Amino acid sequence: MSRREELAAGLGAVRERIAGACAASGRDAEEITLVVVTKFFPASDVRLLADLGVTDVGENRHQEAEAKAAECADLGLRWHFIGGLQSNKAAAVAAYSSVVESVDRPKLVGPLARGAATREEPLDVLLQVSLDPPGREGRAGVDPDALPALAERVAGEERLRLRGLMAVAPLGEDPATAFARLAEIRATFVAEHPSASWLSAGMSGDLEHAVRHGATHVRIGSAVLGSRPTDK
Ligand SMILES: *Cc1c(COP(=O)(O)O)cnc(C)c1O
């Protein structure tokens, strides 16, 4: 099988899973944006994916993302930054990303807005909410308690467009339980910010649970591209 055929098969299987999950919960598959996570895979794969109809790709490391976005600038893709963000890199990330999904602290807001000043369109921002128990090591995401204040900070920036929330199901917890909790957090959040209704949740292993609990964006890597060569 050629690489193109492999990717086409992976994409087809994932699109079927999304359609199945939507059918099971009475949702329209058109409501779901598939973000294909291309981290660790070469720009040549991104090019094949674009040719196969992918419009949105996700990356989690600044250097790799910046290089690939430049190499694939002719493809008109939307780049989603989904990784841990350092405040000294945030302005640079805002320059090539269409969506930054991993905003989890106020310190990032100023640099992102500065970086977004050079863009034609405001930068779409999702706030990453932690579903982990407090104190968990290596935990990313804002505590649900601190979410309202962070949302106000982002909403107050003209160059940033608050679009919604992002979350990752914690290791060691049933994703169905975690995403049920996320759906509650989101309901409260959307009541305050009605135009910020995107919900990015669901990966290769748990997309069905995420769709059932209201995801509008799923971030899928290995189910499309295969296992990552050098994942850490
Ligand atoms: C890598 C990554 C994904 C994709 O994970 P798969 O299990 O390969 O689908 C999704 N979201 C985030 C935040 C990631 O870092």
Coordinates of C-alpha atoms and ligand atoms in Angstrom, one line a residue:
M1 CA 0.0 0.0 0.0
S2 CA 1.3 3.5 -0.8
R3 CA 1.4 6.1 2.0
R4 CA -1.5 7.9 0.2
E5 CA -3.6 4.7 0.4
E6 CA -2.7 4.2 4.1
L7 CA -3.8 7.7 4.9
A8 CA -6.9 7.4 2.9
A9 CA -7.8 4.2 4.7
G10 CA -7.2 5.8 8.1
L11 CA -9.2 8.8 7.2
G12 CA -12.0 6.7 5.9
A13 CA -12.2 4.7 9.1
V14 CA -12.1 7.8 11.3
R15 CA -14.8 9.5 9.3
E16 CA -16.9 6.4 9.6
R17 CA -16.4 6.4 13.4
I18 CA -17.4 10.0 13.6
A19 CA -20.5 9.3 11.5
G20 CA -21.4 6.4 13.7
A21 CA -21.0 8.4 16.9
C22 CA -23.1 11.2 15.5
A23 CA -25.9 8.8 14.4
A24 CA -25.9 7.2 17.8
S25 CA -26.4 10.5 19.5
G26 CA -28.7 12.1 17.0
R27 CA -26.1 14.6 15.8
D28 CA -25.3 15.7 12.3
A29 CA -21.7 14.7 11.3
E30 CA -21.5 18.2 9.7
E31 CA -21.2 19.6 13.2
I32 CA -17.9 17.9 13.8
T33 CA -14.5 19.2 12.5
L34 CA -11.9 16.6 12.1
V35 CA -8.5 18.0 13.2
V36 CA -5.8 15.6 12.0
V37 CA -2.9 15.7 14.5
T38 CA 0.3 15.5 12.3
K39 CA 3.0 15.9 15.1
F40 CA 6.1 13.8 14.4
F41 CA 5.0 13.1 10.9
P42 CA 6.6 14.8 7.8
A43 CA 5.2 17.7 5.8
S44 CA 4.8 15.2 2.9
D45 CA 2.0 13.5 4.9
V46 CA 0.4 16.9 5.5
R47 CA 0.4 17.4 1.8
L48 CA -1.2 14.0 1.1
L49 CA -3.8 14.7 3.8
A50 CA -4.7 18.0 2.2
D51 CA -5.1 16.3 -1.1
L52 CA -7.5 13.8 0.6
G53 CA -9.7 16.6 1.8
V54 CA -8.3 17.4 5.2
T55 CA -8.8 21.1 6.1
D56 CA -7.6 21.3 9.7
V57 CA -4.3 19.9 11.2
G58 CA -3.0 20.0 14.7
E59 CA 0.6 20.3 16.0
N60 CA 1.9 20.5 19.6
R61 CA 5.4 21.8 19.4
H62 CA 6.2 25.3 18.2
Q63 CA 9.4 24.6 16.1
E64 CA 8.0 21.7 14.3
A65 CA 4.6 23.4 13.7
E66 CA 6.2 26.6 12.4
A67 CA 8.4 24.7 10.0
K68 CA 5.6 22.5 8.7
A69 CA 3.2 25.4 8.4
A70 CA 5.8 27.3 6.3
E71 CA 6.5 24.3 4.1
C72 CA 2.7 23.7 3.5
A73 CA 1.7 27.4 3.2
D74 CA 0.3 26.8 -0.3
L75 CA -2.3 24.3 1.0
G76 CA -4.6 26.8 2.7
L77 CA -4.9 24.6 5.8
R78 CA -6.0 25.7 9.2
W79 CA -3.3 25.0 11.8
H80 CA -4.4 24.2 15.3
F81 CA -1.8 24.6 18.1
I82 CA -2.7 22.0 20.7
G83 CA 0.4 21.7 22.8
G84 CA 1.9 23.2 25.9
L85 CA 2.6 26.9 25.2
Q86 CA 5.5 29.0 26.6
S87 CA 4.8 32.6 27.0
N88 CA 8.0 33.6 25.1
K89 CA 6.8 31.5 22.1
A90 CA 3.1 32.5 22.2
A91 CA 3.5 35.5 19.8
A92 CA 5.2 33.4 17.2
V93 CA 2.6 30.7 17.5
A94 CA -0.1 33.3 16.9
A95 CA 1.5 34.3 13.6
Y96 CA 1.0 30.9 11.8
S97 CA -1.9 29.2 13.7
S98 CA -5.5 29.7 12.9
V99 CA -6.6 28.3 16.2
V100 CA -4.7 28.1 19.5
E101 CA -6.5 25.5 21.5
S102 CA -4.2 25.3 24.6
V103 CA -4.6 28.6 26.3
D104 CA -4.5 27.8 30.0
R105 CA -3.2 30.9 31.9
P106 CA -3.6 34.7 31.8
K107 CA 0.1 35.1 31.1
L108 CA -0.3 33.8 27.5
V109 CA -3.0 36.3 26.6
G110 CA -0.9 39.4 26.1
P111 CA 1.8 37.7 23.9
L112 CA -0.9 36.0 21.8
A113 CA -2.7 39.2 21.2
R114 CA 0.6 40.9 20.2
G115 CA 1.4 38.1 17.8
A116 CA -2.1 38.2 16.4
A117 CA -1.8 41.9 15.6
T118 CA 0.0 41.0 12.3
R119 CA -2.8 38.8 11.1
E120 CA -5.6 39.7 8.9
E121 CA -8.2 38.0 11.0
P122 CA -8.4 37.8 14.8
L123 CA -6.9 34.6 16.2
D124 CA -9.4 31.9 17.3
V125 CA -8.7 30.8 20.9
L126 CA -9.9 27.8 22.9
L127 CA -9.3 27.6 26.6
Q128 CA -7.8 24.3 27.7
V129 CA -9.7 23.1 30.8
S130 CA -8.1 20.6 33.1
L131 CA -10.1 17.5 33.9
D132 CA -7.4 16.1 36.2
P133 CA -7.6 16.1 39.9
P134 CA -5.8 19.2 41.4
G135 CA -2.1 18.6 42.1
R136 CA -1.7 15.9 39.4
E137 CA 1.9 16.0 38.0
G138 CA 2.4 17.4 34.5
R139 CA -1.1 18.6 34.3
A140 CA -2.1 21.0 31.6
G141 CA -5.2 23.2 31.5
V142 CA -6.9 25.8 33.7
D143 CA -8.9 24.7 36.7
P144 CA -12.6 25.0 36.1
D145 CA -12.7 27.5 39.0
A146 CA -10.3 29.8 37.2
L147 CA -12.0 29.5 33.9
P148 CA -14.3 32.6 34.1
A149 CA -11.4 35.0 34.8
L150 CA -9.3 33.6 32.0
A151 CA -12.3 33.8 29.6
E152 CA -12.7 37.5 30.5
R153 CA -9.1 38.2 29.8
V154 CA -9.3 36.6 26.3
A155 CA -12.7 38.2 25.5
G156 CA -11.2 41.6 26.3
E157 CA -8.6 41.4 23.6
E158 CA -9.7 42.7 20.2
R159 CA -7.2 40.6 18.2
L160 CA -8.4 37.3 19.9
R161 CA -11.7 35.6 19.3
L162 CA -12.9 33.4 22.2
R163 CA -14.3 30.3 20.5
G164 CA -14.7 27.7 23.3
L165 CA -13.0 25.0 25.3
M166 CA -10.6 22.2 24.8
A167 CA -9.8 19.3 27.0
V168 CA -8.0 16.0 27.2
A169 CA -9.4 13.0 29.1
P170 CA -7.2 12.2 32.1
L171 CA -5.2 9.0 32.2
G172 CA -6.7 6.5 34.5
E173 CA -10.3 7.8 34.3
D174 CA -13.1 6.5 32.1
P175 CA -13.3 9.1 29.3
A176 CA -17.1 8.9 29.4
T177 CA -17.1 10.2 33.0
A178 CA -14.5 12.8 32.3
F179 CA -16.3 14.1 29.2
A180 CA -19.6 14.1 31.1
R181 CA -18.0 16.5 33.6
L182 CA -16.6 18.5 30.7
A183 CA -20.1 18.9 29.2
E184 CA -21.3 20.4 32.5
I185 CA -18.4 22.8 32.6
R186 CA -19.1 23.8 29.1
A187 CA -22.8 24.4 29.7
T188 CA -21.9 26.9 32.5
F189 CA -19.3 28.5 30.3
V190 CA -21.5 28.9 27.2
A191 CA -24.2 30.5 29.3
E192 CA -21.7 33.4 29.9
H193 CA -20.1 33.3 26.5
P194 CA -22.8 32.2 24.0
S195 CA -20.6 32.7 20.9
A196 CA -17.9 30.5 22.3
S197 CA -19.5 27.1 21.6
W198 CA -16.7 25.1 20.2
L199 CA -15.7 22.1 22.2
S200 CA -12.4 20.3 21.2
A201 CA -12.4 16.9 22.8
G202 CA -11.8 13.4 21.7
M203 CA -8.7 11.6 20.4
S204 CA -8.1 8.3 18.6
G205 CA -9.1 6.2 21.6
D206 CA -12.1 8.1 22.9
L207 CA -13.7 10.1 20.1
E208 CA -17.1 8.4 20.4
H209 CA -17.4 9.5 24.1
A210 CA -16.4 13.0 23.1
V211 CA -19.0 13.3 20.3
R212 CA -21.7 11.9 22.6
H213 CA -20.8 14.7 25.1
G214 CA -21.0 17.5 22.6
A215 CA -17.5 17.8 20.9
T216 CA -17.5 20.0 17.9
H217 CA -13.8 19.3 17.1
V218 CA -12.0 16.0 17.5
R219 CA -8.2 15.8 17.4
I220 CA -7.1 12.5 15.8
G221 CA -3.5 11.4 15.2
S222 CA -2.6 7.8 15.3
A223 CA -6.0 6.5 14.0
V224 CA -5.2 8.3 10.8
L225 CA -1.4 8.4 10.5
G226 CA -0.4 5.2 12.4
S227 CA 1.7 5.1 15.6
R228 CA 4.1 8.0 16.1
P229 CA 7.7 7.2 15.3
T230 CA 9.3 8.8 18.4
D231 CA 6.6 9.8 20.7
K232 CA 7.7 10.8 24.2
Ligands
LIG1 C1 -1.2 13.9 20.2 C2 -2.5 14.6 20.6 C3 -3.7 14.2 20.1 C4 -3.9 13.0 19.1 O1 -3.7 11.8 19.8 P1 -4.0 10.4 19.2 O2 -4.3 9.5 20.3 O3 -2.8 10.0 18.3 O4 -5.2 10.5 18.3 C5 -4.8 14.9 20.5 N1 -4.8 15.9 21.4 C6 -3.6 16.3 21.9 C7 -3.6 17.5 22.8 C8 -2.4 15.7 21.5 O5 -1.3 16.1 22.1

